[in-house]
mmCIF file of C-alpha atoms in Angstrom:
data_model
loop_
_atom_site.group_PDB
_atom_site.id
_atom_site.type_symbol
_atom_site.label_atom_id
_atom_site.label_comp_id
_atom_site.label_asym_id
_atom_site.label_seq_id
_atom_site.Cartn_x
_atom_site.Cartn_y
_atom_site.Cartn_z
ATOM 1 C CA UNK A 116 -49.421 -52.100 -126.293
ATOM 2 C CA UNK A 117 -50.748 -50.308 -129.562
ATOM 3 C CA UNK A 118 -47.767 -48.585 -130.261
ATOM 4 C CA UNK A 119 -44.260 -47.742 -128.965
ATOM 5 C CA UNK A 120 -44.298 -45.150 -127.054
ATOM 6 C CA UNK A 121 -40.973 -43.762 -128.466
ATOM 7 C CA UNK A 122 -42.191 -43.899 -131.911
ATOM 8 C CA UNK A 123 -45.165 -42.375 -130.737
ATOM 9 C CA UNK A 124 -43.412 -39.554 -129.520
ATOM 10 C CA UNK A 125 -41.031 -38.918 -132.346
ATOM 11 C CA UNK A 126 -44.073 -39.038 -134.760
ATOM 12 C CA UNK A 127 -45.249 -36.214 -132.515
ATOM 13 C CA UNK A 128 -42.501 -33.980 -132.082
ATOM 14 C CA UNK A 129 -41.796 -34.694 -136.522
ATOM 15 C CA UNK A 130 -45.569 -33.096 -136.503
ATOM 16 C CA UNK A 131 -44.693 -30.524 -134.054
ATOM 17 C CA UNK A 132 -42.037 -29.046 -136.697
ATOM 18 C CA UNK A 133 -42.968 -26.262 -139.720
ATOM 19 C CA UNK A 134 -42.979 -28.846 -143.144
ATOM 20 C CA UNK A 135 -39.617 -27.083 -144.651
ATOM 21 C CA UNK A 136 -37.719 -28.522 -141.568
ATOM 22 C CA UNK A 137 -40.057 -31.864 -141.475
ATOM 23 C CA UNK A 138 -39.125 -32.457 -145.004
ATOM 24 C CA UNK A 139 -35.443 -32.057 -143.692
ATOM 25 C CA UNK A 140 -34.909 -34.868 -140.944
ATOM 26 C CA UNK A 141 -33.231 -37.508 -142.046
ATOM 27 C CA UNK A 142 -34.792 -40.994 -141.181
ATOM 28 C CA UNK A 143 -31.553 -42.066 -139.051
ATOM 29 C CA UNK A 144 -32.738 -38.663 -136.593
ATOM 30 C CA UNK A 145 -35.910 -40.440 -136.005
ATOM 31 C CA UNK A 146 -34.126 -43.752 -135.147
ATOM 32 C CA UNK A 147 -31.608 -42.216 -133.145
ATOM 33 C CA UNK A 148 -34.494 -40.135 -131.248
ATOM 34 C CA UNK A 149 -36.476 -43.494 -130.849
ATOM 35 C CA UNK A 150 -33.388 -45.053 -128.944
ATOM 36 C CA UNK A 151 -32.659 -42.185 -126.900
ATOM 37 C CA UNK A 152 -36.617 -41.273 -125.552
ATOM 38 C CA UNK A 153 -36.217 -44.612 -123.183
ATOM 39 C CA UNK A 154 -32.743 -43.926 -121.900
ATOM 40 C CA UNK A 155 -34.016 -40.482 -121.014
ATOM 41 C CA UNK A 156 -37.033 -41.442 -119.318
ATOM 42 C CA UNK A 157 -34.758 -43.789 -117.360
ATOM 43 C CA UNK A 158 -32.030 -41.190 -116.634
ATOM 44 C CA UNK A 159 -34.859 -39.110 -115.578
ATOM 45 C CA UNK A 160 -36.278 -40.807 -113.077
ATOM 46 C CA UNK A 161 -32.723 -41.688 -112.009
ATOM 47 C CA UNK A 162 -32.086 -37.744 -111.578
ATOM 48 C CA UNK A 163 -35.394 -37.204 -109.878
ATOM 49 C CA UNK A 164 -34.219 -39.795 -107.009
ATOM 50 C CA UNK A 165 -31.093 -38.103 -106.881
ATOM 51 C CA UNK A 166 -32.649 -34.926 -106.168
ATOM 52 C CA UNK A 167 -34.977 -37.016 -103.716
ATOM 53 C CA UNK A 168 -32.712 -39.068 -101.693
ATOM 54 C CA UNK A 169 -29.328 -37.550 -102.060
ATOM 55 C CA UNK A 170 -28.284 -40.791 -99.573
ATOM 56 C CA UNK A 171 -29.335 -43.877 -100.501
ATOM 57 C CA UNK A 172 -30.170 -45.689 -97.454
ATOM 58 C CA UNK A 173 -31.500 -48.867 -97.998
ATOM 59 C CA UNK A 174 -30.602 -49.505 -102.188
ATOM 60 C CA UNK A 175 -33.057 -52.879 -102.024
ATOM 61 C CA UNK A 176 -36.152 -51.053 -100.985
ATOM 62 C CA UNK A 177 -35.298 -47.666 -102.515
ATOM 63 C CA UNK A 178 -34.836 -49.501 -106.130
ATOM 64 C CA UNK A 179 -37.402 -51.363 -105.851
ATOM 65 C CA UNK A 180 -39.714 -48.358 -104.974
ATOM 66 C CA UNK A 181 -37.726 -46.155 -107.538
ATOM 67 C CA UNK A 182 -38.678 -49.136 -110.387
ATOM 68 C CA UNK A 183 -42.315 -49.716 -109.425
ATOM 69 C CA UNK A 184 -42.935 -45.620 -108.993
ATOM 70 C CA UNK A 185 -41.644 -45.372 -112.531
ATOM 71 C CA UNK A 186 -43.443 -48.334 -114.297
ATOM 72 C CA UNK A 187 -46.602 -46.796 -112.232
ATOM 73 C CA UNK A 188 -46.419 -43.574 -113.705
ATOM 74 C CA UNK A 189 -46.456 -45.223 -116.995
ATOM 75 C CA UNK A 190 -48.460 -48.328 -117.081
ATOM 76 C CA UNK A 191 -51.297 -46.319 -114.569
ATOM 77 C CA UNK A 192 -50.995 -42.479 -116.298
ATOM 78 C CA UNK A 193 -49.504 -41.544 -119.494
ATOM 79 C CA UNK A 194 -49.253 -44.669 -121.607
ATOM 80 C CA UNK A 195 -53.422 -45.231 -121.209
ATOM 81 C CA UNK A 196 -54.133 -41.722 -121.465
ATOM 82 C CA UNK A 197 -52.274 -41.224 -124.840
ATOM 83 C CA UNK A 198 -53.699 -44.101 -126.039
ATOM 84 C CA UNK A 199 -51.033 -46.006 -126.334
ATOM 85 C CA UNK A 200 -52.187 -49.035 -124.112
ATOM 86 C CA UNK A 201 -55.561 -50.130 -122.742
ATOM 87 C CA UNK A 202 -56.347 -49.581 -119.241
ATOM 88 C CA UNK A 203 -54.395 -51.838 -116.952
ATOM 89 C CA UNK A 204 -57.844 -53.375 -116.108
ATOM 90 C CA UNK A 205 -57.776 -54.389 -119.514
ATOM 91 C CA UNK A 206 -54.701 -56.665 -119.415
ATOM 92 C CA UNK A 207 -54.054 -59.920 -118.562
ATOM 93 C CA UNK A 208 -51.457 -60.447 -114.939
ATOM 94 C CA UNK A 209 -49.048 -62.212 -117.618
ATOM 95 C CA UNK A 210 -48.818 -58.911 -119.458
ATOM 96 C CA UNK A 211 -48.204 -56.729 -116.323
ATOM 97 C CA UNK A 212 -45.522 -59.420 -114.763
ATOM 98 C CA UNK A 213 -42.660 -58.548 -117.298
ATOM 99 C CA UNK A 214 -42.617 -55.099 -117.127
ATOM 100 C CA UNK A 215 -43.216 -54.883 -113.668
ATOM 101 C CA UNK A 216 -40.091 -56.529 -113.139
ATOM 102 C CA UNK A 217 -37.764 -55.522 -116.040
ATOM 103 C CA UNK A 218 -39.093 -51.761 -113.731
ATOM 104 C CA UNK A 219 -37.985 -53.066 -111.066
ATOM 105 C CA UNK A 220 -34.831 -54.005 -112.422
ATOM 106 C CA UNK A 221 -34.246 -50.787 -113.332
ATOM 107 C CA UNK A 222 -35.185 -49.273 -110.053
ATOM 108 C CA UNK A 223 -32.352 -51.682 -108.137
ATOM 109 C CA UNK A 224 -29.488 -50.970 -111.062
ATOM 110 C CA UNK A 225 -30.365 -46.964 -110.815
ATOM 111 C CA UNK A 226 -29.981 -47.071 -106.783
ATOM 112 C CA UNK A 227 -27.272 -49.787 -106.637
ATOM 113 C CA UNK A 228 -24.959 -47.124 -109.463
ATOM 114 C CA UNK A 229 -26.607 -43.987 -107.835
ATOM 115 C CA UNK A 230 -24.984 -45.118 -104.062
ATOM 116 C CA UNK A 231 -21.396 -46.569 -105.935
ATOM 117 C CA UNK A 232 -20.655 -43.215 -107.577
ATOM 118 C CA UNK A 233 -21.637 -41.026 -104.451
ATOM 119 C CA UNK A 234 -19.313 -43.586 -102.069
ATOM 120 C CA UNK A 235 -16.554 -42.766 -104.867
ATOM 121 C CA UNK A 236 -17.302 -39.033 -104.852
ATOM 122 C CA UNK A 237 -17.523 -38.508 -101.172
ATOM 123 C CA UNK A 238 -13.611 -37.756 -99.243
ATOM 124 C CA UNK A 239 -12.743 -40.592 -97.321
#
């Protein structure tokens, strides 16, 4: 990866601003913003299979779909176009493995707290 794609953003949205409010953000915004970008691309894609699937079914297979859909979206469209990575053709399988799975990971903990929360919101 070139560069993180949180910091990435932030510079972005910092260059988006007029220079009087620029000149205003303190450094500990920017870190805070850094930390939060991930958790709401996570919580996103959590939302959007809420909106999808308002019963979770079959948690393995959902998750896993749920983490692979989201690393795909990344890894295969936004990250390469930006810039920010080469083309997946360009890496090595060792490279792809991790994040695959830490994806896929997330996928199975979004759809495992996603069906626990709606069995403790639904009457019994």
């Amino acid at each position: 990866m070139k560069d993180d794609p949180a910091k990435f953003m932030t510079r972005k949205i910092e260059a988006a601003l007029p220079e009087p409010v620029r000149r205003r953000v303190p450094p500990q915004a920017k870190t805070v913003l850094e930390k939060l970008l991930p958790l709401g691309y996570g919580v996103t894609f959590g939302a959007l299979y809420a909106s999808v699937r308002p019963k979770a079914k079959r948690a393995l297979a959902e998750g896993l779909l749920l983490g692979l859909f989201s690393w795909a979206i990344g890894w295969l469209g936004w990250l390469p176009r930006l810039g920010l990575m080469p083309p997946i053709s360009k890496h090595a399988p060792k490279q792809i493995i991790r994040p695959v799975a830490e994806h896929a990971l997330f996928g199975l903990a979004t759809v495992a707290g996603y069906r626990y929360l709606a069995q403790k919101a639904s009457p019994v």
